Amino acid sequence: MSTKQIKAYGTASAETPLNEMVIDRRVVQAHDVEFEVLYCGICHSDLHQIKNDFGGTLFPIVPGHEIVGRVTAVGDHVKNFKIGDLAGVGCIVDSCGHCEYCEDGIEQFCDEGVTFSFNSADKISGGHTFGGFSKTYVCNEKYVLKMPAFEDLASAAPLLCAGITVYSPLKHWGAGPGKKIGVLGIGGLGHMAIKIAKAMGAEVVVFTTSPSKVEDAKRLGADEAVLSSDAEAMAKYSRQLHFIIDTVSAKHDVNVYLNLLRHDGTVVLVGLPPEPLEIGAFNVVSGRRSFAGSNIGGIAETQEMLDFCFEHNITAESEIIPIDYVNTAFERLEKGDVKYRFVIDMASLQN
């Protein structure tokens, strides 16, 4: 297969910083869309992958799966994009296309496993996929999103992962008018959950371990914000919440939050703690409560989320950075020093 070389930013090992490199992208095929990358968000999973925290990272690696760009070329059989259109690519860039999950539009559960936008075996070109920290991206149009013309396009990039990660469970578990929703943790995921749940019409209560984030939660739209170390304040919410979205990626006691649920309520985990979480049997048996998980969303639902956020003027709280700041950004992200998402202005790579 024909390829061309383009500029990117990545690393050859877990021990070395990211730097400029040259990678191969496939030349546009019949069903492909190529776009110039304008902005790319930085997700905590990017950090995990470059550090090989989960094992199995494919080096050299070019991270980035919150990718926004403008179409520069389309294949002969492409129907839904033309040159000049805004486009987005999130986590998924390929799947089997024929299993029950793909046919139902929930490709994230594909029986044969999805191809991710970086650090996955590339079934088309061979080798492995390279992400959005690059000059261009090429993807089959089936997995390319139509990016609405957000006024702040850079801050819309994190919707492609953080946005869909919280939108999908909020929709699935029925967030809306008459529902009291808890959001556990205020970071890249949590701050998006507040905005989206409020736009859905739910009453939103935020739980945080950080005193400085109590007021910030209200600025973001939360109806109430609670310091989780305040036992008296926490007790007021016993058996009050219909649903809690748990965005915490560190070890924590979820039983505390199960006890805040009404009967038939659910705590849904979207964070990725590195250690197992213990569930007390009585905390789920009492009140017929559930502890569940959710993982991104399919392509159709991601498009629905983008259109919803555009309609409600929802974007991420973002710090826009040049590409040569990315190593510092990852260091800050590791310390939790960002409110609430870094986004790279990819014009800085061209320059």
C-alpha atoms as a printed R data frame, in Angstrom:
    type eleno elety resid chain resno       x      y      z
1   ATOM     1    CA   MET     A     1   0.000  0.000  0.000
2   ATOM     2    CA   SER     A     2   1.267  3.482 -0.884
3   ATOM     3    CA   THR     A     3   2.144  5.751  2.012
4   ATOM     4    CA   LYS     A     4   3.492  9.230  2.510
5   ATOM     5    CA   GLN     A     5   5.627 10.660  5.263
6   ATOM     6    CA   ILE     A     6   4.285 13.340  7.571
7   ATOM     7    CA   LYS     A     7   5.389 15.208 10.671
8   ATOM     8    CA   ALA     A     8   4.212 13.935 14.057
9   ATOM     9    CA   TYR     A     9   5.070 14.122 17.733
10  ATOM    10    CA   GLY     A    10   5.706 10.943 19.677
11  ATOM    11    CA   THR     A    11   8.230  8.814 21.469
12  ATOM    12    CA   ALA     A    12  10.225  5.645 20.849
13  ATOM    13    CA   SER     A    13  10.131  4.393 24.458
14  ATOM    14    CA   ALA     A    14   8.465  4.860 27.835
15  ATOM    15    CA   GLU     A    15  11.633  6.416 29.189
16  ATOM    16    CA   THR     A    16  12.107  9.180 26.603
17  ATOM    17    CA   PRO     A    17  10.176 12.418 26.149
18  ATOM    18    CA   LEU     A    18   7.977 13.098 23.144
19  ATOM    19    CA   ASN     A    19   9.718 14.768 20.234
20  ATOM    20    CA   GLU     A    20   9.196 15.515 16.557
21  ATOM    21    CA   MET     A    21   9.330 12.473 14.311
22  ATOM    22    CA   VAL     A    22   8.289 11.358 10.849
23  ATOM    23    CA   ILE     A    23   5.613  8.686 10.385
24  ATOM    24    CA   ASP     A    24   3.947  6.976  7.429
25  ATOM    25    CA   ARG     A    25   0.271  7.577  6.655
26  ATOM    26    CA   ARG     A    26  -1.509  5.605  3.979
27  ATOM    27    CA   VAL     A    27  -2.436  7.420  0.791
28  ATOM    28    CA   VAL     A    28  -6.191  8.025  0.634
29  ATOM    29    CA   GLN     A    29  -8.146  4.894 -0.369
30  ATOM    30    CA   ALA     A    30 -11.602  4.793 -1.983
31  ATOM    31    CA   HIS     A    31 -13.546  5.171  1.284
32  ATOM    32    CA   ASP     A    32 -11.016  7.319  3.152
33  ATOM    33    CA   VAL     A    33 -11.124 10.870  4.419
34  ATOM    34    CA   GLU     A    34  -7.865 12.748  4.955
35  ATOM    35    CA   PHE     A    35  -7.813 15.877  7.078
36  ATOM    36    CA   GLU     A    36  -5.301 18.378  8.366
37  ATOM    37    CA   VAL     A    37  -5.249 18.138 12.165
38  ATOM    38    CA   LEU     A    38  -6.157 21.517 13.659
39  ATOM    39    CA   TYR     A    39  -6.493 20.586 17.333
40  ATOM    40    CA   CYS     A    40  -5.929 17.505 19.445
41  ATOM    41    CA   GLY     A    41  -6.929 17.069 23.076
42  ATOM    42    CA   ILE     A    42  -4.753 15.313 25.635
43  ATOM    43    CA   CYS     A    43  -6.475 12.507 27.560
44  ATOM    44    CA   HIS     A    44  -5.225 10.723 30.670
45  ATOM    45    CA   SER     A    45  -5.155  7.496 28.646
46  ATOM    46    CA   ASP     A    46  -2.563  9.129 26.362
47  ATOM    47    CA   LEU     A    47  -0.365  9.464 29.443
48  ATOM    48    CA   HIS     A    48  -0.949  5.830 30.450
49  ATOM    49    CA   GLN     A    49  -0.010  4.627 26.968
50  ATOM    50    CA   ILE     A    50   3.196  6.623 26.538
51  ATOM    51    CA   LYS     A    51   4.287  5.443 30.003
52  ATOM    52    CA   ASN     A    52   3.253  1.850 29.138
53  ATOM    53    CA   ASP     A    53   1.242  1.743 32.371
54  ATOM    54    CA   PHE     A    54  -1.080 -0.964 31.069
55  ATOM    55    CA   GLY     A    55   1.653 -2.918 29.271
56  ATOM    56    CA   GLY     A    56   1.572 -3.661 25.550
57  ATOM    57    CA   THR     A    57   2.283 -0.154 24.238
58  ATOM    58    CA   LEU     A    58   3.440 -0.332 20.627
59  ATOM    59    CA   PHE     A    59   6.513  1.857 20.168
60  ATOM    60    CA   PRO     A    60   7.133  4.205 18.516
61  ATOM    61    CA   ILE     A    61   3.891  5.779 19.663
62  ATOM    62    CA   VAL     A    62   2.092  8.926 18.510
63  ATOM    63    CA   PRO     A    63  -0.776  9.587 20.947
64  ATOM    64    CA   GLY     A    64  -3.971 11.592 20.534
65  ATOM    65    CA   HIS     A    65  -7.604 10.505 20.058
66  ATOM    66    CA   GLU     A    66  -9.512 13.780 20.409
67  ATOM    67    CA   ILE     A    67  -8.767 14.914 16.881
68  ATOM    68    CA   VAL     A    68 -10.369 17.829 15.028
69  ATOM    69    CA   GLY     A    69  -9.395 18.895 11.514
70  ATOM    70    CA   ARG     A    70 -10.371 20.154  8.100
71  ATOM    71    CA   VAL     A    71 -10.758 17.760  5.173
72  ATOM    72    CA   THR     A    72  -7.985 17.966  2.567
73  ATOM    73    CA   ALA     A    73  -8.766 14.906  0.416
74  ATOM    74    CA   VAL     A    74 -11.480 12.268 -0.014
75  ATOM    75    CA   GLY     A    75 -11.573  8.898 -1.727
76  ATOM    76    CA   ASP     A    76 -13.612  8.263 -4.871
77  ATOM    77    CA   HIS     A    77 -16.405  6.461 -2.990
78  ATOM    78    CA   VAL     A    78 -16.731  8.911 -0.076
79  ATOM    79    CA   LYS     A    79 -20.297 10.208  0.186
80  ATOM    80    CA   ASN     A    80 -20.539 12.314  3.336
81  ATOM    81    CA   PHE     A    81 -17.474 14.565  3.270
82  ATOM    82    CA   LYS     A    82 -15.960 17.041  0.865
83  ATOM    83    CA   ILE     A    83 -12.748 19.048  0.881
84  ATOM    84    CA   GLY     A    84 -12.984 21.923  3.336
85  ATOM    85    CA   ASP     A    85 -15.426 20.242  5.749
86  ATOM    86    CA   LEU     A    86 -14.696 20.104  9.457
87  ATOM    87    CA   ALA     A    87 -14.147 16.550 10.677
88  ATOM    88    CA   GLY     A    88 -13.391 14.732 13.892
89  ATOM    89    CA   VAL     A    89 -11.965 11.364 14.925
90  ATOM    90    CA   GLY     A    90 -12.307  9.975 18.427
91  ATOM    91    CA   CYS     A    91 -11.241  6.652 19.878
92  ATOM    92    CA   ILE     A    92 -12.501  4.222 17.225
93  ATOM    93    CA   VAL     A    93 -11.218  4.072 13.637
94  ATOM    94    CA   ASP     A    94 -12.196  0.537 12.619
95  ATOM    95    CA   SER     A    95 -14.225 -2.492 13.728
96  ATOM    96    CA   CYS     A    96 -15.375 -5.762 12.168
97  ATOM    97    CA   GLY     A    97 -18.585 -4.166 10.862
98  ATOM    98    CA   HIS     A    98 -20.637 -7.381 10.899
99  ATOM    99    CA   CYS     A    99 -21.018 -8.618 14.490
100 ATOM   100    CA   GLU     A   100 -24.241 -7.896 16.405
101 ATOM   101    CA   TYR     A   101 -22.632 -4.964 18.209
102 ATOM   102    CA   CYS     A   102 -21.333 -3.259 15.083
103 ATOM   103    CA   GLU     A   103 -24.695 -3.777 13.386
104 ATOM   104    CA   ASP     A   104 -26.399 -2.180 16.411
105 ATOM   105    CA   GLY     A   105 -24.097  0.861 16.262
106 ATOM   106    CA   ILE     A   106 -22.221  0.060 19.469
107 ATOM   107    CA   GLU     A   107 -18.880 -0.629 17.830
108 ATOM   108    CA   GLN     A   108 -17.058 -0.113 21.132
109 ATOM   109    CA   PHE     A   109 -18.168 -3.652 22.056
110 ATOM   110    CA   CYS     A   110 -17.146 -5.239 18.727
111 ATOM   111    CA   ASP     A   111 -16.708 -9.022 19.028
112 ATOM   112    CA   GLU     A   112 -13.423 -8.919 17.116
113 ATOM   113    CA   GLY     A   113 -12.171 -5.831 18.934
114 ATOM   114    CA   VAL     A   114 -12.034 -2.268 17.680
115 ATOM   115    CA   THR     A   115  -9.051 -0.543 16.108
116 ATOM   116    CA   PHE     A   116  -8.220  2.522 18.167
117 ATOM   117    CA   SER     A   117  -6.974  5.759 16.659
118 ATOM   118    CA   PHE     A   118  -3.506  5.080 18.051
119 ATOM   119    CA   ASN     A   119  -1.590  2.136 19.521
120 ATOM   120    CA   SER     A   120  -3.684 -0.531 17.780
121 ATOM   121    CA   ALA     A   121  -2.767 -3.082 15.127
122 ATOM   122    CA   ASP     A   122  -3.585 -1.417 11.798
123 ATOM   123    CA   LYS     A   123  -5.610 -3.919  9.741
124 ATOM   124    CA   ILE     A   124  -5.438 -1.754  6.606
125 ATOM   125    CA   SER     A   125  -1.864 -0.479  6.430
126 ATOM   126    CA   GLY     A   126  -0.091 -3.027  8.581
127 ATOM   127    CA   GLY     A   127   2.002 -2.037 11.555
128 ATOM   128    CA   HIS     A   128   0.064 -0.009 14.112
129 ATOM   129    CA   THR     A   129  -2.020  3.160 14.220
130 ATOM   130    CA   PHE     A   130  -0.598  6.588 14.968
131 ATOM   131    CA   GLY     A   131  -2.727  9.239 16.666
132 ATOM   132    CA   GLY     A   132  -3.594 12.879 16.343
133 ATOM   133    CA   PHE     A   133  -0.346 14.477 17.472
134 ATOM   134    CA   SER     A   134   0.400 14.716 13.752
135 ATOM   135    CA   LYS     A   135   0.048 16.927 10.707
136 ATOM   136    CA   THR     A   136  -2.716 14.846  9.068
137 ATOM   137    CA   TYR     A   137  -5.004 11.927  9.811
138 ATOM   138    CA   VAL     A   138  -6.533  9.368  7.409
139 ATOM   139    CA   CYS     A   139  -9.584  7.291  8.294
140 ATOM   140    CA   ASN     A   140 -12.419  5.367  6.644
141 ATOM   141    CA   GLU     A   141 -15.355  7.783  6.456
142 ATOM   142    CA   LYS     A   142 -17.550  5.366  8.444
143 ATOM   143    CA   TYR     A   143 -15.563  6.326 11.557
144 ATOM   144    CA   VAL     A   144 -15.164 10.049 10.844
145 ATOM   145    CA   LEU     A   145 -17.481 12.466 12.651
146 ATOM   146    CA   LYS     A   146 -19.055 15.564 11.138
147 ATOM   147    CA   MET     A   147 -17.694 18.261 13.404
148 ATOM   148    CA   PRO     A   148 -20.166 21.100 14.031
149 ATOM   149    CA   ALA     A   149 -18.780 24.633 13.653
150 ATOM   150    CA   PHE     A   150 -18.235 25.297 17.358
151 ATOM   151    CA   GLU     A   151 -17.276 28.897 18.084
152 ATOM   152    CA   ASP     A   152 -14.413 27.532 20.210
153 ATOM   153    CA   LEU     A   153 -13.386 24.635 18.003
154 ATOM   154    CA   ALA     A   154 -10.244 23.867 20.009
155 ATOM   155    CA   SER     A   155 -12.239 23.334 23.210
156 ATOM   156    CA   ALA     A   156 -14.654 21.051 21.358
157 ATOM   157    CA   ALA     A   157 -11.863 18.530 20.650
158 ATOM   158    CA   PRO     A   158 -12.133 16.844 24.102
159 ATOM   159    CA   LEU     A   159 -15.760 16.002 23.371
160 ATOM   160    CA   LEU     A   160 -14.456 13.205 21.130
161 ATOM   161    CA   CYS     A   161 -13.364 11.197 24.175
162 ATOM   162    CA   ALA     A   162 -14.264 12.941 27.442
163 ATOM   163    CA   GLY     A   163 -17.607 14.086 26.070
164 ATOM   164    CA   ILE     A   164 -18.816 10.736 24.754
165 ATOM   165    CA   THR     A   165 -17.440  8.855 27.786
166 ATOM   166    CA   VAL     A   166 -19.911 10.676 30.047
167 ATOM   167    CA   TYR     A   167 -22.720 11.336 27.531
168 ATOM   168    CA   SER     A   168 -23.236  7.637 26.801
169 ATOM   169    CA   PRO     A   169 -23.955  6.505 30.403
170 ATOM   170    CA   LEU     A   170 -25.928  9.657 31.217
171 ATOM   171    CA   LYS     A   171 -28.200  8.900 28.275
172 ATOM   172    CA   HIS     A   172 -28.325  5.138 28.879
173 ATOM   173    CA   TRP     A   173 -29.340  5.517 32.544
174 ATOM   174    CA   GLY     A   174 -31.876  8.228 31.787
175 ATOM   175    CA   ALA     A   175 -30.450 11.494 33.111
176 ATOM   176    CA   GLY     A   176 -33.085 14.166 32.668
177 ATOM   177    CA   PRO     A   177 -35.818 16.192 34.361
178 ATOM   178    CA   GLY     A   178 -36.864 14.774 37.714
179 ATOM   179    CA   LYS     A   179 -33.589 12.896 38.167
180 ATOM   180    CA   LYS     A   180 -31.027 13.744 40.836
181 ATOM   181    CA   ILE     A   181 -27.611 12.848 39.436
182 ATOM   182    CA   GLY     A   182 -24.326 12.610 41.329
183 ATOM   183    CA   VAL     A   183 -20.948 13.330 39.724
184 ATOM   184    CA   LEU     A   184 -17.963 11.899 41.574
185 ATOM   185    CA   GLY     A   185 -14.752 13.781 40.810
186 ATOM   186    CA   ILE     A   186 -14.144 16.972 38.836
187 ATOM   187    CA   GLY     A   187 -11.513 16.527 36.167
188 ATOM   188    CA   GLY     A   188 -11.521 16.067 32.415
189 ATOM   189    CA   LEU     A   189 -14.477 13.673 32.630
190 ATOM   190    CA   GLY     A   190 -16.274 15.069 35.663
191 ATOM   191    CA   HIS     A   191 -16.489 18.652 34.468
192 ATOM   192    CA   MET     A   192 -18.006 17.456 31.179
193 ATOM   193    CA   ALA     A   193 -20.510 15.285 33.089
194 ATOM   194    CA   ILE     A   194 -21.713 18.336 35.018
195 ATOM   195    CA   LYS     A   195 -22.322 20.350 31.851
196 ATOM   196    CA   ILE     A   196 -23.989 17.540 29.909
197 ATOM   197    CA   ALA     A   197 -26.198 16.306 32.771
198 ATOM   198    CA   LYS     A   198 -27.439 19.867 33.385
199 ATOM   199    CA   ALA     A   199 -28.184 20.321 29.682
200 ATOM   200    CA   MET     A   200 -30.209 17.084 29.825
201 ATOM   201    CA   GLY     A   201 -32.336 18.679 32.540
202 ATOM   202    CA   ALA     A   202 -31.111 16.756 35.576
203 ATOM   203    CA   GLU     A   203 -30.377 18.115 39.031
204 ATOM   204    CA   VAL     A   204 -26.632 17.696 39.566
205 ATOM   205    CA   VAL     A   205 -24.787 17.096 42.843
206 ATOM   206    CA   VAL     A   206 -20.981 16.983 42.712
207 ATOM   207    CA   PHE     A   207 -18.778 15.108 45.186
208 ATOM   208    CA   THR     A   208 -15.126 16.106 45.403
209 ATOM   209    CA   THR     A   209 -12.139 15.587 47.704
210 ATOM   210    CA   SER     A   210 -10.786 19.049 46.844
211 ATOM   211    CA   PRO     A   211 -12.097 22.091 48.786
212 ATOM   212    CA   SER     A   212 -11.017 24.393 45.930
213 ATOM   213    CA   LYS     A   213 -13.296 22.541 43.510
214 ATOM   214    CA   VAL     A   214 -16.492 22.960 45.531
215 ATOM   215    CA   GLU     A   215 -17.082 26.479 44.237
216 ATOM   216    CA   ASP     A   216 -15.765 25.598 40.797
217 ATOM   217    CA   ALA     A   217 -18.362 22.844 40.511
218 ATOM   218    CA   LYS     A   218 -21.086 25.448 40.964
219 ATOM   219    CA   ARG     A   219 -19.449 27.686 38.368
220 ATOM   220    CA   LEU     A   220 -19.630 24.761 35.950
221 ATOM   221    CA   GLY     A   221 -23.357 24.431 36.586
222 ATOM   222    CA   ALA     A   222 -23.763 22.007 39.507
223 ATOM   223    CA   ASP     A   223 -26.792 22.615 41.711
224 ATOM   224    CA   GLU     A   224 -24.919 21.433 44.781
225 ATOM   225    CA   ALA     A   225 -21.320 20.516 45.599
226 ATOM   226    CA   VAL     A   226 -20.176 18.441 48.558
227 ATOM   227    CA   LEU     A   227 -16.762 17.855 50.105
228 ATOM   228    CA   SER     A   228 -16.709 14.075 50.405
229 ATOM   229    CA   SER     A   229 -14.622 14.188 53.591
230 ATOM   230    CA   ASP     A   230 -17.451 16.051 55.363
231 ATOM   231    CA   ALA     A   231 -19.427 13.182 56.911
232 ATOM   232    CA   GLU     A   232 -22.288 15.410 58.037
233 ATOM   233    CA   ALA     A   233 -22.719 16.927 54.568
234 ATOM   234    CA   MET     A   234 -22.530 13.484 52.933
235 ATOM   235    CA   ALA     A   235 -25.181 12.079 55.274
236 ATOM   236    CA   LYS     A   236 -27.741 14.538 53.900
237 ATOM   237    CA   TYR     A   237 -27.671 12.682 50.577
238 ATOM   238    CA   SER     A   238 -28.328  9.198 51.930
239 ATOM   239    CA   ARG     A   239 -30.858  7.430 49.645
240 ATOM   240    CA   GLN     A   240 -31.351 10.614 47.594
241 ATOM   241    CA   LEU     A   241 -29.716 10.042 44.196
242 ATOM   242    CA   HIS     A   242 -31.065  8.190 41.174
243 ATOM   243    CA   PHE     A   243 -27.687  7.745 39.497
244 ATOM   244    CA   ILE     A   244 -24.016  8.541 40.155
245 ATOM   245    CA   ILE     A   245 -21.335  8.773 37.479
246 ATOM   246    CA   ASP     A   246 -17.954  7.898 39.004
247 ATOM   247    CA   THR     A   247 -15.046  9.479 37.125
248 ATOM   248    CA   VAL     A   248 -12.320  8.678 39.668
249 ATOM   249    CA   SER     A   249  -9.280  6.783 38.369
250 ATOM   250    CA   ALA     A   250  -7.703  6.074 41.764
251 ATOM   251    CA   LYS     A   251  -8.550  3.565 44.483
252 ATOM   252    CA   HIS     A   252 -11.623  4.772 46.419
253 ATOM   253    CA   ASP     A   253 -14.482  3.442 48.491
254 ATOM   254    CA   VAL     A   254 -17.482  3.182 46.177
255 ATOM   255    CA   ASN     A   255 -19.651  1.793 49.004
256 ATOM   256    CA   VAL     A   256 -19.949  5.317 50.403
257 ATOM   257    CA   TYR     A   257 -21.637  6.371 47.153
258 ATOM   258    CA   LEU     A   258 -23.763  3.238 46.750
259 ATOM   259    CA   ASN     A   259 -25.411  4.251 50.029
260 ATOM   260    CA   LEU     A   260 -26.395  7.607 48.547
261 ATOM   261    CA   LEU     A   261 -28.571  5.884 45.935
262 ATOM   262    CA   ARG     A   262 -32.330  5.556 45.968
263 ATOM   263    CA   HIS     A   263 -33.814  2.118 45.334
264 ATOM   264    CA   ASP     A   264 -32.904  0.826 41.867
265 ATOM   265    CA   GLY     A   265 -30.151  3.449 41.630
266 ATOM   266    CA   THR     A   266 -26.827  2.836 39.902
267 ATOM   267    CA   VAL     A   267 -23.219  3.930 40.372
268 ATOM   268    CA   VAL     A   268 -21.552  3.840 36.942
269 ATOM   269    CA   LEU     A   269 -17.767  3.763 36.763
270 ATOM   270    CA   VAL     A   270 -16.106  5.545 33.844
271 ATOM   271    CA   GLY     A   271 -12.745  6.116 35.520
272 ATOM   272    CA   LEU     A   272 -10.068  3.416 35.435
273 ATOM   273    CA   PRO     A   273  -8.635  2.738 38.911
274 ATOM   274    CA   PRO     A   274  -5.508  0.564 38.672
275 ATOM   275    CA   GLU     A   275  -6.611 -1.669 41.567
276 ATOM   276    CA   PRO     A   276  -9.823 -3.679 42.085
277 ATOM   277    CA   LEU     A   277 -12.657 -1.963 43.962
278 ATOM   278    CA   GLU     A   278 -14.454 -3.832 46.759
279 ATOM   279    CA   ILE     A   279 -18.248 -3.884 46.869
280 ATOM   280    CA   GLY     A   280 -20.088 -4.690 50.104
281 ATOM   281    CA   ALA     A   281 -22.931 -7.134 49.402
282 ATOM   282    CA   PHE     A   282 -25.453 -5.313 51.592
283 ATOM   283    CA   ASN     A   283 -24.752 -2.035 49.771
284 ATOM   284    CA   VAL     A   284 -26.171 -3.444 46.536
285 ATOM   285    CA   VAL     A   285 -28.716 -5.911 47.939
286 ATOM   286    CA   SER     A   286 -30.300 -3.174 50.047
287 ATOM   287    CA   GLY     A   287 -32.453 -1.080 47.718
288 ATOM   288    CA   ARG     A   288 -31.747 -3.286 44.677
289 ATOM   289    CA   ARG     A   289 -28.843 -1.026 43.758
290 ATOM   290    CA   SER     A   290 -26.322 -1.609 40.978
291 ATOM   291    CA   PHE     A   291 -22.652 -0.970 40.351
292 ATOM   292    CA   ALA     A   292 -21.905 -0.794 36.619
293 ATOM   293    CA   GLY     A   293 -19.384  0.500 34.098
294 ATOM   294    CA   SER     A   294 -19.404  2.282 30.764
295 ATOM   295    CA   ASN     A   295 -16.809  2.736 28.035
296 ATOM   296    CA   ILE     A   296 -16.957  5.509 25.385
297 ATOM   297    CA   GLY     A   297 -19.735  5.124 22.760
298 ATOM   298    CA   GLY     A   298 -20.356  4.079 19.190
299 ATOM   299    CA   ILE     A   299 -19.951  6.302 16.143
300 ATOM   300    CA   ALA     A   300 -23.650  7.201 15.809
301 ATOM   301    CA   GLU     A   301 -23.915  8.084 19.487
302 ATOM   302    CA   THR     A   302 -20.723 10.145 19.302
303 ATOM   303    CA   GLN     A   303 -22.222 12.138 16.436
304 ATOM   304    CA   GLU     A   304 -25.414 12.581 18.456
305 ATOM   305    CA   MET     A   305 -23.322 13.849 21.389
306 ATOM   306    CA   LEU     A   306 -21.477 16.372 19.204
307 ATOM   307    CA   ASP     A   307 -24.758 17.719 17.838
308 ATOM   308    CA   PHE     A   308 -26.229 17.890 21.362
309 ATOM   309    CA   CYS     A   309 -23.205 19.789 22.698
310 ATOM   310    CA   PHE     A   310 -23.269 22.185 19.757
311 ATOM   311    CA   GLU     A   311 -26.959 22.871 20.357
312 ATOM   312    CA   HIS     A   312 -26.318 23.542 24.050
313 ATOM   313    CA   ASN     A   313 -23.002 25.389 23.555
314 ATOM   314    CA   ILE     A   314 -21.033 22.826 25.575
315 ATOM   315    CA   THR     A   315 -17.272 22.565 25.224
316 ATOM   316    CA   ALA     A   316 -14.450 21.589 27.574
317 ATOM   317    CA   GLU     A   317 -12.683 23.997 29.898
318 ATOM   318    CA   SER     A   318  -9.388 23.972 28.027
319 ATOM   319    CA   GLU     A   319  -5.835 25.218 28.184
320 ATOM   320    CA   ILE     A   320  -4.575 25.588 24.603
321 ATOM   321    CA   ILE     A   321  -0.892 24.770 24.221
322 ATOM   322    CA   PRO     A   322   1.757 24.542 21.466
323 ATOM   323    CA   ILE     A   323   3.170 21.137 20.594
324 ATOM   324    CA   ASP     A   324   6.555 21.850 22.172
325 ATOM   325    CA   TYR     A   325   4.835 22.231 25.580
326 ATOM   326    CA   VAL     A   326   3.412 18.703 25.452
327 ATOM   327    CA   ASN     A   327   5.970 17.040 27.748
328 ATOM   328    CA   THR     A   328   5.353 19.678 30.411
329 ATOM   329    CA   ALA     A   329   1.622 19.205 29.900
330 ATOM   330    CA   PHE     A   330   1.940 15.470 30.560
331 ATOM   331    CA   GLU     A   331   3.934 16.183 33.734
332 ATOM   332    CA   ARG     A   332   1.216 18.568 34.906
333 ATOM   333    CA   LEU     A   333  -1.526 16.119 33.964
334 ATOM   334    CA   GLU     A   334   0.145 13.437 36.068
335 ATOM   335    CA   LYS     A   335  -0.048 15.825 39.051
336 ATOM   336    CA   GLY     A   336  -3.644 16.831 38.320
337 ATOM   337    CA   ASP     A   337  -2.515 20.363 37.490
338 ATOM   338    CA   VAL     A   338  -4.986 21.224 34.722
339 ATOM   339    CA   LYS     A   339  -8.482 22.749 34.623
340 ATOM   340    CA   TYR     A   340  -9.656 20.661 32.940
341 ATOM   341    CA   ARG     A   341  -8.201 19.611 29.589
342 ATOM   342    CA   PHE     A   342  -5.074 20.388 27.579
343 ATOM   343    CA   VAL     A   343  -5.627 20.882 23.862
344 ATOM   344    CA   ILE     A   344  -2.750 21.187 21.384
345 ATOM   345    CA   ASP     A   345  -2.951 23.807 18.650
346 ATOM   346    CA   MET     A   346  -1.500 21.649 15.902
347 ATOM   347    CA   ALA     A   347  -0.536 24.649 13.769
348 ATOM   348    CA   SER     A   348   2.469 24.770 16.094
349 ATOM   349    CA   LEU     A   349   3.683 21.467 14.590
350 ATOM   350    CA   GLN     A   350   3.456 22.874 11.056
351 ATOM   351    CA   ASN     A   351   5.582 25.820 12.141
